Coordinates of C-alpha atoms and ligand atoms in Angstrom, one line a residue:
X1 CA 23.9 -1.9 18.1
X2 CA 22.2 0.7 20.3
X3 CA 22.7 4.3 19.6
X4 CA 23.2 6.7 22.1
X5 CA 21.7 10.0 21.4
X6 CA 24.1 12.1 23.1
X7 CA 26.1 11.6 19.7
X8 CA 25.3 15.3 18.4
X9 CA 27.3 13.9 15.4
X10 CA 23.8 11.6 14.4
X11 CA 21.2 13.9 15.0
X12 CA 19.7 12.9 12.5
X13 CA 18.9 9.3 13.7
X14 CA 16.7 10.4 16.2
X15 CA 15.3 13.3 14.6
X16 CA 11.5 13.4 12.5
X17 CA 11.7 15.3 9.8
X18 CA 8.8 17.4 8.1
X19 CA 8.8 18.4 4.4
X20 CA 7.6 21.8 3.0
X21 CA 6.6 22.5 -0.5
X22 CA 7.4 26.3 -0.4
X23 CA 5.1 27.2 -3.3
X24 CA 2.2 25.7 -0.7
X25 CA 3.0 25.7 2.9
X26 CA 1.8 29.9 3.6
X27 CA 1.8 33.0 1.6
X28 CA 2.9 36.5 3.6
X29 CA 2.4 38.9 0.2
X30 CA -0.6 37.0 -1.2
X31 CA 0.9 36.6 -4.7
X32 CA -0.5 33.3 -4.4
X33 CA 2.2 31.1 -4.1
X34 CA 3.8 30.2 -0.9
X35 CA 7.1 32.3 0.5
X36 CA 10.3 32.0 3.2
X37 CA 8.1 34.7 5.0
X38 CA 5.0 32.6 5.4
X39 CA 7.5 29.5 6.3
X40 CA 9.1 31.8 9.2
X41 CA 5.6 33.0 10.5
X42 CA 4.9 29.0 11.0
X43 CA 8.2 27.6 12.8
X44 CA 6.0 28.0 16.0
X45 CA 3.3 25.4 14.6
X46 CA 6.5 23.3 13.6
X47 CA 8.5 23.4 17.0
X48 CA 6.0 23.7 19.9
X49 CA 2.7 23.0 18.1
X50 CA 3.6 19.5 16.1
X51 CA 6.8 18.9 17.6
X52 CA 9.0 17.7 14.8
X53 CA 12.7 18.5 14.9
X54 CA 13.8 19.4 11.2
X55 CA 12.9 20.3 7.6
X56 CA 13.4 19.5 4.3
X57 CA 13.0 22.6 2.2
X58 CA 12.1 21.7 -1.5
X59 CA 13.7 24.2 -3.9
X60 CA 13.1 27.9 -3.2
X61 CA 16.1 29.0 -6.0
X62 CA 16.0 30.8 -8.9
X63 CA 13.8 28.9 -11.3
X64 CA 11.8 29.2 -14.3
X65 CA 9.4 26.9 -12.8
X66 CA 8.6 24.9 -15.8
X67 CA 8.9 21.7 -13.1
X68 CA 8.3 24.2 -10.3
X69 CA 11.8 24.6 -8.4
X70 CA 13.2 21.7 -9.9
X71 CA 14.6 23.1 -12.8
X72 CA 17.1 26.0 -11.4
X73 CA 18.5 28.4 -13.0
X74 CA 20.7 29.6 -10.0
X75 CA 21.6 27.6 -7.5
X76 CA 22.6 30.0 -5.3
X77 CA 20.0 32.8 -5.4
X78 CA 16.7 32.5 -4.3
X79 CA 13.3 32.8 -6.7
X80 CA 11.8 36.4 -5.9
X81 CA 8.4 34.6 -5.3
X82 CA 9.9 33.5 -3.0
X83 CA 12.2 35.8 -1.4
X84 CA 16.0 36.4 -1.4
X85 CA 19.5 35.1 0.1
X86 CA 18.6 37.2 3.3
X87 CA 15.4 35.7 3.8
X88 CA 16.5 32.5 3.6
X89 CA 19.8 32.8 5.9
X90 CA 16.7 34.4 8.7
X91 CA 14.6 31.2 8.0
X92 CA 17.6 28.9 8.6
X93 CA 18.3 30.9 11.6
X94 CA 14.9 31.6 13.2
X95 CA 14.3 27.5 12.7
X96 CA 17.5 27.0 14.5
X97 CA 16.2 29.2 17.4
X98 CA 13.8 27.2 17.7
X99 CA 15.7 23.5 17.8
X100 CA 14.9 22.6 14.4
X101 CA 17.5 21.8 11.2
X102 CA 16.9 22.6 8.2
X103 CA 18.0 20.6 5.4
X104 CA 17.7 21.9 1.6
X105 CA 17.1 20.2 -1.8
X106 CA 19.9 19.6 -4.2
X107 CA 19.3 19.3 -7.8
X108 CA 22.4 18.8 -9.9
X109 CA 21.6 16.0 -11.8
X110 CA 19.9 19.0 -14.4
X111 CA 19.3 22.2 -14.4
X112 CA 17.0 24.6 -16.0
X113 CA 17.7 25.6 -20.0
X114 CA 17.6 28.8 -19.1
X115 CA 20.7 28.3 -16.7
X116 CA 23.7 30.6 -17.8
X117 CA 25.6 27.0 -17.7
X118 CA 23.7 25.6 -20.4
X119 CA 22.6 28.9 -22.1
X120 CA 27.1 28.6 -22.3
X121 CA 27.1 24.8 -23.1
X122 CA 24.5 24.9 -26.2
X123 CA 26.0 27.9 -27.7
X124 CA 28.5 26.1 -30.0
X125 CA 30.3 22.8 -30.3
X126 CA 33.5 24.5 -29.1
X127 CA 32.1 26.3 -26.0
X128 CA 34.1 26.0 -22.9
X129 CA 30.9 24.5 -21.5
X130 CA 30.1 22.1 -23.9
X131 CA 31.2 19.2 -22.0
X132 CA 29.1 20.4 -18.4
X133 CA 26.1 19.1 -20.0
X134 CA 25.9 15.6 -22.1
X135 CA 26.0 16.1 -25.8
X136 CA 25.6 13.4 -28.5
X137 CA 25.2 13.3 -32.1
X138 CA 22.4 12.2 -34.1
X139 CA 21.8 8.4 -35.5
X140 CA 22.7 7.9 -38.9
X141 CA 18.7 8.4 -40.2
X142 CA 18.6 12.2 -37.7
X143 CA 17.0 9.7 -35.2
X144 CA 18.1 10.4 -31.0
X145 CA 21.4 8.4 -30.2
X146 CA 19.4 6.1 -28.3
X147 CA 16.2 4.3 -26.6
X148 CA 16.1 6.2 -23.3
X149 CA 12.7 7.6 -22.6
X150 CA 11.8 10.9 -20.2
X151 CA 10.6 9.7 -16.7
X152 CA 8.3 12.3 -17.7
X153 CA 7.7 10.7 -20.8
X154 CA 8.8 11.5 -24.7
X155 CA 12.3 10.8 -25.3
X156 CA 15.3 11.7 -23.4
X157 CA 16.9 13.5 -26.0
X158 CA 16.3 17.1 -27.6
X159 CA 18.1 17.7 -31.1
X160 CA 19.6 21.2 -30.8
X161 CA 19.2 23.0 -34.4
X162 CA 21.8 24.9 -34.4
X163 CA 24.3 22.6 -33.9
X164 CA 23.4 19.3 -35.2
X165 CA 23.7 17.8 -31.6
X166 CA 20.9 16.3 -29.0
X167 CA 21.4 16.7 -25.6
X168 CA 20.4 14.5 -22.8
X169 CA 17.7 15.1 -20.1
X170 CA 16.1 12.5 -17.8
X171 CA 12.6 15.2 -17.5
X172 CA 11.8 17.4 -19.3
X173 CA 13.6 19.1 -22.6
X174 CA 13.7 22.3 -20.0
X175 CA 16.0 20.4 -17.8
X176 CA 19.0 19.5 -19.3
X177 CA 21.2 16.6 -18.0
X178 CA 24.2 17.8 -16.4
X179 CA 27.7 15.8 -16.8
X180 CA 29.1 14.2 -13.6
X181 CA 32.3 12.7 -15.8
X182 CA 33.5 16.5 -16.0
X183 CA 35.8 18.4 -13.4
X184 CA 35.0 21.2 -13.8
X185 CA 31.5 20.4 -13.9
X186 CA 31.9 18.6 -10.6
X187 CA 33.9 21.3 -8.7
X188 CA 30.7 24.1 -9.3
X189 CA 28.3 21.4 -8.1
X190 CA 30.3 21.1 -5.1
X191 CA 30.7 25.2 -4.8
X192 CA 27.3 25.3 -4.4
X193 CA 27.0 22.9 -1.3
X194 CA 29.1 24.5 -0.1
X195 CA 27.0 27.8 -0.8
X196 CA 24.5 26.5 1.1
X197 CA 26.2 24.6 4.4
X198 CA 28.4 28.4 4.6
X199 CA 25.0 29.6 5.6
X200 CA 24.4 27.2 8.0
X201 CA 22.0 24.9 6.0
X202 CA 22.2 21.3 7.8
X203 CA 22.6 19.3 4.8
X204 CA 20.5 18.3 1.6
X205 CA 18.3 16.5 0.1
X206 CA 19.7 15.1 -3.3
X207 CA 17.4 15.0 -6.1
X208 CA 17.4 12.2 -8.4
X209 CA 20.4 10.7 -7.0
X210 CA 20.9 7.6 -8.8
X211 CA 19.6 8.9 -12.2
X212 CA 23.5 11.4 -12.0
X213 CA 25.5 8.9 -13.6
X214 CA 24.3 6.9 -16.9
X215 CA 26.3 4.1 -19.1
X216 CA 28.6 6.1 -20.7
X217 CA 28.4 4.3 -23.9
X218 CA 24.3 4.8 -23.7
X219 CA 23.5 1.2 -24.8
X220 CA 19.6 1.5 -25.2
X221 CA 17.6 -0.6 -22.7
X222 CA 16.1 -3.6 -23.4
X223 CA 12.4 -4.0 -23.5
X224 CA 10.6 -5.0 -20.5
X225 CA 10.1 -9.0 -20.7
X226 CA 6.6 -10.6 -20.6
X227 CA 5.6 -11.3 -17.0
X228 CA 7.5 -8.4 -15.6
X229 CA 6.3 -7.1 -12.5
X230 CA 6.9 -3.9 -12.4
X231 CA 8.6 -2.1 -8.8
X232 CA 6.4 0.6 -8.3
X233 CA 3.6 2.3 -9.0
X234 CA 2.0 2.6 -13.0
X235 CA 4.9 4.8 -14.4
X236 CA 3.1 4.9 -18.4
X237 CA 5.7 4.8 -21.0
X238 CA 9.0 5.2 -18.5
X239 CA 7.8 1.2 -17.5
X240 CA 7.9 0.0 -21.3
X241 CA 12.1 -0.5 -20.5
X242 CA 14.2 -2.3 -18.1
X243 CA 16.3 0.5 -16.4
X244 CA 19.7 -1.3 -17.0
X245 CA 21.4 1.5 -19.0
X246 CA 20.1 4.9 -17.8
X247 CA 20.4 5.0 -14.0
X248 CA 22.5 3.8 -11.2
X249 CA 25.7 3.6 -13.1
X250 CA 28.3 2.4 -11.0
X251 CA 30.2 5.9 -11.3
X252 CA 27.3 7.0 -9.0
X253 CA 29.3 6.1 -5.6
X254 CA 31.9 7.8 -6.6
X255 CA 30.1 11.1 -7.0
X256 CA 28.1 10.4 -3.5
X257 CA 31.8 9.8 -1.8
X258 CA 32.7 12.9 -2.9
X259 CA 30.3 15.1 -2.0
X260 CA 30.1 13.3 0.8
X261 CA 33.6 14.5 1.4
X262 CA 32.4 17.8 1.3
X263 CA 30.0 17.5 3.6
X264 CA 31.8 15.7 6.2
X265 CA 34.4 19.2 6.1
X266 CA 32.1 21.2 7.7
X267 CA 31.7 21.0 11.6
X268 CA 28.0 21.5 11.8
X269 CA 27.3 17.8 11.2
X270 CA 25.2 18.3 7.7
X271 CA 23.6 15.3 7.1
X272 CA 22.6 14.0 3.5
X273 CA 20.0 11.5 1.8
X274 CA 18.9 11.0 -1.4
X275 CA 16.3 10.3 -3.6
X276 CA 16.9 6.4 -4.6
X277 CA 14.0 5.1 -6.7
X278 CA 15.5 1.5 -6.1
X279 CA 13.4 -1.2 -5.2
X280 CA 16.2 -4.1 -5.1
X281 CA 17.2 -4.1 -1.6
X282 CA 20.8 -4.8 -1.8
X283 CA 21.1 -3.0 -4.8
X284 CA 19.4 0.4 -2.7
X285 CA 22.2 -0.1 0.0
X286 CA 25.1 0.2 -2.2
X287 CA 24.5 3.9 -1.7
X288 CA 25.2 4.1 2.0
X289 CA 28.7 3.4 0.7
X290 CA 30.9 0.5 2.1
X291 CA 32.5 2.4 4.7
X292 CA 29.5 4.5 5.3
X293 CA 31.3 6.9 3.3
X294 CA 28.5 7.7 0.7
X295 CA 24.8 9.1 1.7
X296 CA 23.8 9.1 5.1
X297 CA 20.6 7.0 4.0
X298 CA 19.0 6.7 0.6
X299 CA 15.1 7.5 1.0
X300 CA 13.3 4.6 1.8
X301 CA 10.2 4.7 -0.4
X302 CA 9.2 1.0 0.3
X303 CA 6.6 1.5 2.6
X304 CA 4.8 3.8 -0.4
X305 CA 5.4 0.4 -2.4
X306 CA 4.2 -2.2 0.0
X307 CA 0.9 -3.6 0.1
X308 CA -1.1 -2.6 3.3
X309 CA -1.6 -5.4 5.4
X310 CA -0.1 -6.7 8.3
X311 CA 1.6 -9.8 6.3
X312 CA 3.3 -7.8 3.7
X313 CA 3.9 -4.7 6.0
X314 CA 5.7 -7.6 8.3
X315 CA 8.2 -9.0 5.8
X316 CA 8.7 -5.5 4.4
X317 CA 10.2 -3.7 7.4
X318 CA 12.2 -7.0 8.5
X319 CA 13.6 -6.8 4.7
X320 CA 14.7 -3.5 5.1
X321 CA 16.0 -3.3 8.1
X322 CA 18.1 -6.4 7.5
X323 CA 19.6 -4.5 4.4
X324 CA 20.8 -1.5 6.1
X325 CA 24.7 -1.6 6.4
X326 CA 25.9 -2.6 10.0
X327 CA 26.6 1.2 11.7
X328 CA 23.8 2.2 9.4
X329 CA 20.4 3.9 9.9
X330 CA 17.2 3.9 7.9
X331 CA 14.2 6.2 7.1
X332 CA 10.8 5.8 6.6
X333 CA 7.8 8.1 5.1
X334 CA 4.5 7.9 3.5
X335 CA 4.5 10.4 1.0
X336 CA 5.6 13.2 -0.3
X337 CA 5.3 15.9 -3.1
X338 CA 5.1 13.5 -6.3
X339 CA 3.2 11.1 -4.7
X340 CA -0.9 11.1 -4.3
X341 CA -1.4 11.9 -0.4
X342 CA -1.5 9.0 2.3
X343 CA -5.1 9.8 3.6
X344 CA -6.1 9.2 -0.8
X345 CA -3.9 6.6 -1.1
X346 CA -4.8 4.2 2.2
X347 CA -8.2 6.1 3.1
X348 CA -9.1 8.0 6.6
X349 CA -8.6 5.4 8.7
X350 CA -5.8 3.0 7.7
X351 CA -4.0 6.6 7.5
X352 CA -4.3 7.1 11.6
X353 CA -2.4 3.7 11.2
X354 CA -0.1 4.5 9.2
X355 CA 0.9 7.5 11.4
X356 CA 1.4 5.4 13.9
X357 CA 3.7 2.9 12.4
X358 CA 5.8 5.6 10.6
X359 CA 6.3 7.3 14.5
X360 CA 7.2 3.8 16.1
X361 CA 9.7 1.7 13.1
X362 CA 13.4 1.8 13.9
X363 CA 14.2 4.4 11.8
X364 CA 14.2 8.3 10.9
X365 CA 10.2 9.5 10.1
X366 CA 9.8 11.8 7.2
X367 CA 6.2 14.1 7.0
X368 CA 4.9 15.2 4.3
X369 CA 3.2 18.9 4.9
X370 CA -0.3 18.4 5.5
X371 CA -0.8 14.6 6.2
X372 CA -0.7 15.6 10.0
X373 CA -4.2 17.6 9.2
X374 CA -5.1 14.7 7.1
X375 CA -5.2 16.1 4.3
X376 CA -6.8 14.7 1.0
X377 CA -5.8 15.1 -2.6
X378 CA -7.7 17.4 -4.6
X379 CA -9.3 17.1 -8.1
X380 CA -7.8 19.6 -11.1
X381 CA -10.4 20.6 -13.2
X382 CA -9.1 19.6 -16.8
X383 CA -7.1 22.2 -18.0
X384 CA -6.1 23.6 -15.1
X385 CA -3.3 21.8 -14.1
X386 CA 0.0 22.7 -13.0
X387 CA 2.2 19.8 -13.0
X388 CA 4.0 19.4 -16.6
X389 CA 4.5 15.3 -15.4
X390 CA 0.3 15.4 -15.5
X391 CA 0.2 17.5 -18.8
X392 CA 2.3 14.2 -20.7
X393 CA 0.2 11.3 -18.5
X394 CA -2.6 12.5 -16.9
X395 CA -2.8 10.0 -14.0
X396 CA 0.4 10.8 -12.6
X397 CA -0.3 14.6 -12.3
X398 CA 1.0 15.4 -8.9
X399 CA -0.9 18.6 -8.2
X400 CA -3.6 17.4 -6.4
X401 CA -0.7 16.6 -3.7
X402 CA 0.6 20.1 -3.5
X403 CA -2.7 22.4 -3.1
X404 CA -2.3 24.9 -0.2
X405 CA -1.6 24.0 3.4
X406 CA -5.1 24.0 5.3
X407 CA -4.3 26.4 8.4
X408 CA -7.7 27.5 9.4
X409 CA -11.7 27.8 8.2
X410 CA -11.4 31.2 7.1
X411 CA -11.9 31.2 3.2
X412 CA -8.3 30.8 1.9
X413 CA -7.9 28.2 5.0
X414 CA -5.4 30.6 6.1
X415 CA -2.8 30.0 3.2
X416 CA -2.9 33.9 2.7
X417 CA -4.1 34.3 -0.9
X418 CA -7.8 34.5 -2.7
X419 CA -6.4 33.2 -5.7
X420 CA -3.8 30.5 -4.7
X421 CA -1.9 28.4 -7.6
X422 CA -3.7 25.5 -6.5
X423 CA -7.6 25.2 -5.3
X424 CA -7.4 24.7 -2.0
X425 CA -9.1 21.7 -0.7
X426 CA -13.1 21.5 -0.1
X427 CA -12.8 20.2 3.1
X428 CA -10.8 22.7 4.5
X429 CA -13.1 23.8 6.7
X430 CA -13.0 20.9 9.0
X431 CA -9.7 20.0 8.1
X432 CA -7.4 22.2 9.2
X433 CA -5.2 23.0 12.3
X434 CA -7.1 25.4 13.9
X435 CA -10.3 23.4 13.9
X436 CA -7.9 19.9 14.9
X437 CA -6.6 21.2 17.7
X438 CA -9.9 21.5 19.1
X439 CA -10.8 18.0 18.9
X440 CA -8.9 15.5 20.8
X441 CA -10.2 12.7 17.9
X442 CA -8.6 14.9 15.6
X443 CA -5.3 13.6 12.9
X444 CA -3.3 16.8 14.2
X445 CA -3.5 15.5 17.4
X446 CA -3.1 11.8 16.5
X447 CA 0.6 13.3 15.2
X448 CA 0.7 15.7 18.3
X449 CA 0.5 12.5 20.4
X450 CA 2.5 10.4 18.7
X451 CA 5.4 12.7 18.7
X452 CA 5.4 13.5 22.0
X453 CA 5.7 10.4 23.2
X454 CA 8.6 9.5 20.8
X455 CA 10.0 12.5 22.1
X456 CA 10.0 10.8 25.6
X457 CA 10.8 7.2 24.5
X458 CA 14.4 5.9 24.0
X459 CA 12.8 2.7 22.8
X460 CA 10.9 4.3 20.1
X461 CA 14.0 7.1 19.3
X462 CA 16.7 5.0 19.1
X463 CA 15.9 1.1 20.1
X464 CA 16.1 -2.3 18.5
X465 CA 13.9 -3.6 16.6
X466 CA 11.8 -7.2 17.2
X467 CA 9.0 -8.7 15.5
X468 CA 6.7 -10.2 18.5
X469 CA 6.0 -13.8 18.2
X470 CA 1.9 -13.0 18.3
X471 CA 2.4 -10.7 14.9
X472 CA -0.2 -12.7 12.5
X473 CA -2.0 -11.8 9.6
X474 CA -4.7 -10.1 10.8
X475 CA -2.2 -8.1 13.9
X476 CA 1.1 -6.3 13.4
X477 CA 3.0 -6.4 16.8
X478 CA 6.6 -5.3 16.9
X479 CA 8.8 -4.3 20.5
X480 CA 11.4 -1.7 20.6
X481 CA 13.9 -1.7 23.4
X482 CA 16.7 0.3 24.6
X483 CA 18.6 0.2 27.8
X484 CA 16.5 -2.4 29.3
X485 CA 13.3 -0.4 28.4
X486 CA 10.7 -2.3 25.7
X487 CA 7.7 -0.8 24.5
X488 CA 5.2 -2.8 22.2
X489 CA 3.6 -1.5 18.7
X490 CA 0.1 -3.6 17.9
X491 CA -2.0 -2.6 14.7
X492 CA -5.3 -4.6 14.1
X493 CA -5.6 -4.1 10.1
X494 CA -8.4 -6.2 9.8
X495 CA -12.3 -5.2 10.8
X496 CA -13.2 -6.8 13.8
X497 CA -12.0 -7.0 17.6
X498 CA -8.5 -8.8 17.8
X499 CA -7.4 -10.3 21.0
X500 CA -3.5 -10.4 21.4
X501 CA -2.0 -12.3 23.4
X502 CA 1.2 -10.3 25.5
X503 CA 2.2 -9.6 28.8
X504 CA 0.2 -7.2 30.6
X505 CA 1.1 -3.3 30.4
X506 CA -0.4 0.1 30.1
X507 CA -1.8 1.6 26.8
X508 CA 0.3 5.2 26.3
X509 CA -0.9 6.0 22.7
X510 CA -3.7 5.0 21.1
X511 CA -5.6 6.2 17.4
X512 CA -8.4 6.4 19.4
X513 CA -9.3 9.6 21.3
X514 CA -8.0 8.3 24.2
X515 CA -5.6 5.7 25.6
X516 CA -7.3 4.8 29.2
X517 CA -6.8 1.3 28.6
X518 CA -4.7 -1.3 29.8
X519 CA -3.7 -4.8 28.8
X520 CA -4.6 -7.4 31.6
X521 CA -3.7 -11.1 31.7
X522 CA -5.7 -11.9 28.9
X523 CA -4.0 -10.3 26.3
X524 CA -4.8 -6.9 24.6
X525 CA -8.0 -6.4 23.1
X526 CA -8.1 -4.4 20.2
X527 CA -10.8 -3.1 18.0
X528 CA -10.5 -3.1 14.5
X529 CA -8.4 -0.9 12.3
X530 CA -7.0 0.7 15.8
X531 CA -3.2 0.9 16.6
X532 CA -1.7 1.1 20.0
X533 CA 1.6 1.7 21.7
X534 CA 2.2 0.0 24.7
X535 CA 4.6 0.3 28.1
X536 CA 4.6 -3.8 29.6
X537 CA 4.5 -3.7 33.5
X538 CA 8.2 -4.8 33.7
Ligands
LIG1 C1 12.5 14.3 -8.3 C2 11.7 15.4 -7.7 O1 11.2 14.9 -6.4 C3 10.6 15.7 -8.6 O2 9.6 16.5 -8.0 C4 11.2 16.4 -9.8 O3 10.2 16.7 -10.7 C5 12.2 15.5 -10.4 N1 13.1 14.9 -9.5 C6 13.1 16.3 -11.4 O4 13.9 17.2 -10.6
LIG2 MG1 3.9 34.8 -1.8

């Protein structure tokens, strides 16, 4: 099925979308912590200087910010470091001046303690509220009602003194579970979407998505087995237990079919996806909904899984692909704020790659602020971390992910603070947008390329999808074709000069510095760890 991008209905499919930490992206009152302000003052760089065509937002709402944003305290004002209600409506509408959607983060599987909700809920057992938030009593021996362990780590369950009861949270104690099997419960999540698409937000991000709806009897999970091979990356304690009991409850689709519901009222087209830590493909499609009727597209995360070589990277993307629903549309990114940076993860070069191949799969790119520049993880000095994940298991701190945005060489790299809430990187000087746009070598303009030309190409945008018959182990070679137009994707992963044998064509893109090079009728030659995209003389 070819999509045809005059459907304003699917923007989304052919849009690439950039995320922005707000605590980290720019600072206008140099409190040191990023602002709406400093986000406005850089929807130039976003729209005309990068070229992507939408945002995601992480939270920017009222917050305690014991998990920085992610535990809200209300959902519908804004976090005076931030800004307030009025700043955010002019973001939404100076990005939309400018072409580009903005799409905000929705976290209602918690919220904060400190939300009136729960301040309400854990006052007594009878309290209207008691039910909005998931309640049970004690084991027999004072001991939580069950197994389930924090994806933070620790136990999942905080007793509550005062009235003999623990209550749930899948991260910390300061972000209590909220219950998805109450109305009323359901109907204020659901105000609050609408809070947000009323002021012309184009849709959300859904936070922990499959973690909303648990087994309602909370049967504890099983040990993990000997030999088990885990998903994903090293999780500590979280990985001790099989996941059978505390995510991903059937229930789930029902809550994504209704707020889908929700979002499908408004005109505006608001488009959804959600964060799906699911590894098991079919399993991770269940939540496009049968009729398409549930998220627009659960976030693909596989690539951040997959081992990276052209074999694996091969069977991967054909996995995938063949799993998405028919009528259905994937996404693809490379990191994101609780993940350690592509250029740490995959090194320098093999990250120039991996730009490439996120610009050219069938599928909607996500960014991740700051890989365009390149940017590298930084080191926290011990005890000066931020991250409260990092503070229970060290290694999976995520700050060094979220230090400030590198804009130019001057000493705060431009953020806008001397004392930002994260060191800013080392190697700012030489990384950072200013100084990349000066060199044509540069990441920046690797990504400045790259999205131009997707821009141009139908193939890339919206086309099919082919494995070519000279992929191999050493090569990854894929077409794309739309409407009788093909271009062809080759990535040498290995370290010497590939030949590859193709019809002849013109290179347009190229992670070296520049493209003046053409395939002849011996094939494409192509140095090592280099990536091309290719027009074939028709
Ligand atoms: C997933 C978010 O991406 C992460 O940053 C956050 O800590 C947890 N959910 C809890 O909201
Ligand atoms: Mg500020």
């Amino acid at each position: 099925m070819i999509f045809n991008g005059s459907n304003e209905s699917l923007w989304w499919r052919e849009a690439v979308f950039y995320q922005i930490y707000p605590l980290s992206f720019s600072d206008s009152d140099g409190d040191g912590f990023g602002d709406l302000t400093g986000i406005i003052s850089k929807l130039d760089y976003l729209s005309d200087t990068l070229g992507v065509d939408a945002l995601w937002l992480s939270p920017f709402y009222r917050s305690p910010m014991r998990d920085w944003g992610y535990d809200i305290s209300d959902h519908t004002d804004v976090d005076p470091l931030f800004g307030d209600v009025e700043t955010a409506e002019r973001l939404i509408e100076e990005a939309h001046r400018r072409g580009l959607r903005v799409i905000v983060d929705y976290v209602m599987n918690h919220t904060s303690d400190e939300h009136p909700w729960f301040i309400e809920s854990r006052s007594s057992r009878e309290s209207s509220k008691r039910d909005w938030y998931v309640w049970s009593d004690p084991k027999p021996d004072g001991s939580p009602p069950n197994n389930w362990v924090s994806v933070f780590s620790g136990p999942a369950w905080t007793l509550d003194e005062a009235s003999g009861q623990f209550y749930r949270h899948t991260f910390l104690p300061h972000q209590p579970d909220l219950n998805w099997r109450n109305e009323e419960t359901v109907e204020a999540a659901l105000e609050v979407a609408r809070f947000w698409l009323d002021r012309g937000a184009d849709g959300f991000r859904l936070d922990a998505a499959h973690q909303m709806m648990k087994d309602p009897r909370e049967r504890d999970n099983p040990p993990v087995p000997d030999g088990y091979e885990r998903p994903w990356k090293d999780m500590g304690e979280y990985d001790d237990f099989v996941h059978l009991y505390d995510l991903g409850h059937q229930d789930i689709h029902d809550v994504h079919r209704r707020f889908r519901s929700v979002v499908d009222s408004y005109p505006h087209h608001p488009y959804t996806v959600g964060e799906i830590h699911i590894f098991d493909l079919p399993e991770w499609a269940t939540y496009y909904g049968e009729n398409l009727d549930q998220l627009h597209m659960p976030f693909n995360f596989h690539l951040m899984a997959c081992d990276w070589d052209a074999s694996s990277l091969r069977v991967l993307v054909e996995a995938v692909l063949w799993h998405v629903p028919p009528g259905g549309w994937t996404n693809w990114t490379l990191g994101n704020h609780d993940e350690r940076r592509l250029a740490t993860r995959l090194g320098a070069r093999n990250a120039r790659l991996a730009a490439l191949l996120l610009l050219t799969l069938r599928g909607t790119p996500f960014l991740y602020y700051g890989d365009e520049l390149g940017m590298q993880d930084v080191e926290i000095a011990a005890g000066e971390g931020k991250d409260p994940w990092g503070e229970n298991v060290s290694f999976l701190s995520r700050d060094g992910a979220r230090t400030p945005m590198q804009w130019d060489s001057s000493a705060d790299a431009g953020f806008g603070s001397d004392e930002p809430w994260l060191p800013v990187n080392t190697d700012y000087k030489t990384v950072n947008v200013q100084f990349e746009l000066e060199d044509p070598g540069s990441m920046l303009n690797l990504y400045r390329r790259l999205l131009a030309y997707r821009k141009s190409s139908k193939p890339l945008r919206s086309g099919s999808f082919l494995t070519h018959p000279s992929s191999n182990e050493d090569v990854y070679v894929f077409e794309r074709s739309a409407n009788g137009d093909t271009v062809v994707v080759a990535i040498n992963f290995s370290s010497k000069m590939q030949t590859v044998d193709m019809a002849p064509g013109r290179v347009v893109v190229s992670t070296a510095p520049t493209s003046e090079r053409l395939v002849g009728p011996e094939g494409l030659r192509l140095p090592k760890q280099e990536a091309v995209i290719i027009e074939p003389y028709v």
